[in-house]
Each structure stands twice: as structure tokens, then as C-alpha cells.
Amino acid sequence: MKTISVSNEKEMSRKAAEIIIALIRENPNAVLGLATGGTPEGTYRALALDHQKNKTTYRSVRTVNLDEYVGLDANDPNSYHAYMEEHLFRHIDIPQDQHFLPNGSAESLEAECRRYDRMIERLGGIDLQLLGIGENGHIGFNEPGTPFQTATHVVTLTESTRRANARYFENIDEVPAQAITMGISTILKSKAILLLASGEKKADAVRRLLTETQNTDFPASSLIAHPNVTVIADREAMSRVHLYQ
Ligand code: F6R
């Protein structure tokens, strides 16, 4: 695992955007795995700005997102479909039919999960998967205890994850109880992984990621076995790492 320490969130976002832009310029047909949440917002802003200024094009890029809430359709402002539209897709030139998220309102959620994994395979797999990390070590919505072999599946969100995400909703009761998430095995099939962490709240998770051995209690530890993982973490997120080195 390669670690890049940066001073703050802004630098983390700039560095992540640089890596993504370099990939797209080298491979205009790249398949990008994307994440939602607070962490990648600055990266998406940097990609949008670069598209505007330097004309990096996404015309042949395909994107697949990690997850979507169950029960929210694409037009719901709290859906991850809406988040991606707002933070990235409407600012770049990616065609509408080249960005994909799980369908959280599919009639058969099980069939949707299988369809999603097959679709990623048909696209040729993910070239670069962008990840945030939960305070409890979740990646995607793979919560502690998730076996590392799982493919895309339906999860019941933990209380702590619903609390952490309640900031986007009127109140915690509005946060859906379930989500569809790429499984850990789906994530691990990506050719490269870029995990971002910023802020004191992530310090414990980053310490665990960089010091623990693989264990299902800490889902992000599954990444240790992957040959091409880069972690970009800011000073606050790295603040508990030196104590253990
Ligand atoms: C988002 C996702 C989650 C987040 C994680 C961190 O698509 O899959 O794993 O990356 O919950 O969220 P933030 O960035 O809001 O701290």
C-alpha cells in the first residue's frame, strides 16, 4: 500500500484529481469507480474545474458507483444518483448512458446486484476505484463483519453509518435502512484503488488501515492484499499513525 501524506483536504483533493486526470489522459476509455459522501467532493470540484479549463474529456469514460440507497429513486435529492449529478456529471462531458449506479428501486434487488456485477465485468472491470473510508472501516457500505468474498449485495446499514449520513437528510429517521453496495470482492477486482481520508474523525480508521492485519472486523483491511492501492490522507487523518510506527 502506497501512502501519500498531504497537509489538508484541499491538497488531498488536488492530488486525487491529478491521478484521475492522468489516467483518463492516458486511457480515454477508462472505467472509473466512484464514491459519494463528503470526502470526494473536493476531488469532483477539481475534476470539474480541470474539465472547464484544460478540456479533459470524459466522452469515452465510463463510471460505476459503489453504492445506492434502497428505496430512493434516481430523482430523489438524497439519492446517490442525484449526488453524482450535482457534484460531477453535470459539470463534465460524460454521456448520460456512460455513468452507472446500482438501482435502489429495482423490483428484485437480488437480480439488480447480480446485474451490476455482470455489467462491471462487461465494461472490462474497473481501472481505478475511488474510495472513502467509514469511521468504522467500512468501504462502500461493506460494514464490519462482511466476508471479503462478497460480490455486490444488499446491506442493512448500521446505526453508526445511518447517524454519520443523517447530515444529508431532514433527520435520522429519513435515512434509508438498506443500501446496495459493491461487495468487497467486486472492489478488490479493480486494477487500482485510490482511498482518500481527511480529518480527525478518520484518524483511527487510517491508523487501523496502516497497522492492522487483515480482519473482517475492519473491512478496509481487505485492501492490504491488493497489489495497487494508494492512500491519500491529510495531516489530521494521519495524526494517530506515527504513534504506532
Ligand atoms: C460512499 C461510500 C462510503 C463513504 C464513507 C465515508 O459511496 O461508499 O463508504 O466513502 O462512508 O463517507 P464520508 O466521505 O462522507 O466521510
Short mmCIF file of N, CA, C and O and ligand atoms in Angstrom, two decimals, residues 35-40 66-67 80 132-134 138-141 167-168 202, ligand 1:
data_model
loop_
_atom_site.label_atom_id
_atom_site.label_comp_id
_atom_site.label_asym_id
_atom_site.label_seq_id
_atom_site.Cartn_x
_atom_site.Cartn_y
_atom_site.Cartn_z
N ALA A 35 -17.16 7.19 -5.74
CA ALA A 35 -17.75 7.14 -4.39
C ALA A 35 -18.55 8.42 -4.15
O ALA A 35 -18.38 9.41 -4.86
N THR A 36 -19.39 8.39 -3.15
CA THR A 36 -20.12 9.60 -2.75
C THR A 36 -19.65 10.00 -1.35
O THR A 36 -18.62 9.53 -0.89
N GLY A 37 -20.41 10.85 -0.69
CA GLY A 37 -20.04 11.28 0.67
C GLY A 37 -19.26 12.58 0.63
O GLY A 37 -19.04 13.18 -0.43
N GLY A 38 -18.81 13.02 1.80
CA GLY A 38 -18.11 14.29 1.91
C GLY A 38 -16.71 14.23 1.32
O GLY A 38 -16.24 15.19 0.70
N THR A 39 -16.04 13.09 1.48
CA THR A 39 -14.62 13.02 1.12
C THR A 39 -14.30 13.37 -0.33
O THR A 39 -13.40 14.16 -0.58
N PRO A 40 -15.04 12.80 -1.33
CA PRO A 40 -14.62 13.08 -2.71
C PRO A 40 -15.14 14.40 -3.29
O PRO A 40 -14.83 14.71 -4.45
N LEU A 66 -20.06 3.03 -6.29
CA LEU A 66 -20.01 1.99 -5.28
C LEU A 66 -21.37 1.56 -4.77
O LEU A 66 -21.59 0.39 -4.47
N ASP A 67 -22.28 2.53 -4.60
CA ASP A 67 -23.49 2.17 -3.85
C ASP A 67 -24.66 3.10 -4.11
O ASP A 67 -24.51 4.16 -4.71
N TYR A 80 -27.89 8.76 -4.30
CA TYR A 80 -26.52 8.93 -4.78
C TYR A 80 -26.50 9.25 -6.28
O TYR A 80 -25.55 9.86 -6.77
N GLY A 132 -13.76 6.28 -0.16
CA GLY A 132 -13.63 6.95 1.12
C GLY A 132 -13.52 5.84 2.16
O GLY A 132 -13.47 4.65 1.82
N ILE A 133 -13.49 6.19 3.40
CA ILE A 133 -13.47 5.16 4.45
C ILE A 133 -14.39 5.59 5.59
O ILE A 133 -14.41 6.76 5.97
N GLY A 134 -15.18 4.64 6.08
CA GLY A 134 -16.05 4.94 7.21
C GLY A 134 -15.24 4.99 8.50
O GLY A 134 -14.15 4.41 8.58
N HIS A 138 -15.61 0.89 7.16
CA HIS A 138 -16.36 0.37 6.00
C HIS A 138 -15.82 0.97 4.71
O HIS A 138 -15.33 2.09 4.68
N ILE A 139 -15.92 0.17 3.66
CA ILE A 139 -15.62 0.67 2.29
C ILE A 139 -16.85 0.34 1.47
O ILE A 139 -17.41 -0.75 1.59
N GLY A 140 -17.28 1.27 0.61
CA GLY A 140 -18.64 1.14 0.09
C GLY A 140 -19.52 1.10 1.32
O GLY A 140 -19.29 1.82 2.29
N PHE A 141 -20.53 0.26 1.30
CA PHE A 141 -21.32 0.06 2.53
C PHE A 141 -21.04 -1.32 3.10
O PHE A 141 -21.91 -1.94 3.70
N ARG A 167 -26.66 13.71 8.20
CA ARG A 167 -26.46 15.13 7.89
C ARG A 167 -27.04 15.52 6.53
O ARG A 167 -27.30 16.68 6.28
N TYR A 168 -27.23 14.54 5.65
CA TYR A 168 -27.79 14.85 4.33
C TYR A 168 -29.32 14.82 4.33
O TYR A 168 -29.94 15.18 3.33
N LYS A 202 -11.30 10.57 10.90
CA LYS A 202 -10.84 9.37 10.19
C LYS A 202 -9.50 8.86 10.74
O LYS A 202 -8.95 7.88 10.22
C1 F6R B 1 -19.75 6.35 -0.38
C2 F6R B 1 -19.31 5.19 0.38
C3 F6R B 1 -18.85 5.27 1.80
C4 F6R B 1 -18.10 6.55 2.14
C5 F6R B 1 -17.74 6.56 3.64
C6 F6R B 1 -17.08 7.86 4.04
O1 F6R B 1 -20.11 5.99 -1.71
O2 F6R B 1 -19.34 4.15 -0.15
O3 F6R B 1 -18.06 4.16 2.08
O4 F6R B 1 -16.95 6.64 1.37
O5 F6R B 1 -18.89 6.40 4.40
O6 F6R B 1 -18.01 8.90 3.94
P1 F6R B 1 -17.57 10.43 4.05
O7 F6R B 1 -16.72 10.70 2.87
O8 F6R B 1 -18.88 11.20 3.98
O9 F6R B 1 -16.86 10.58 5.35
#
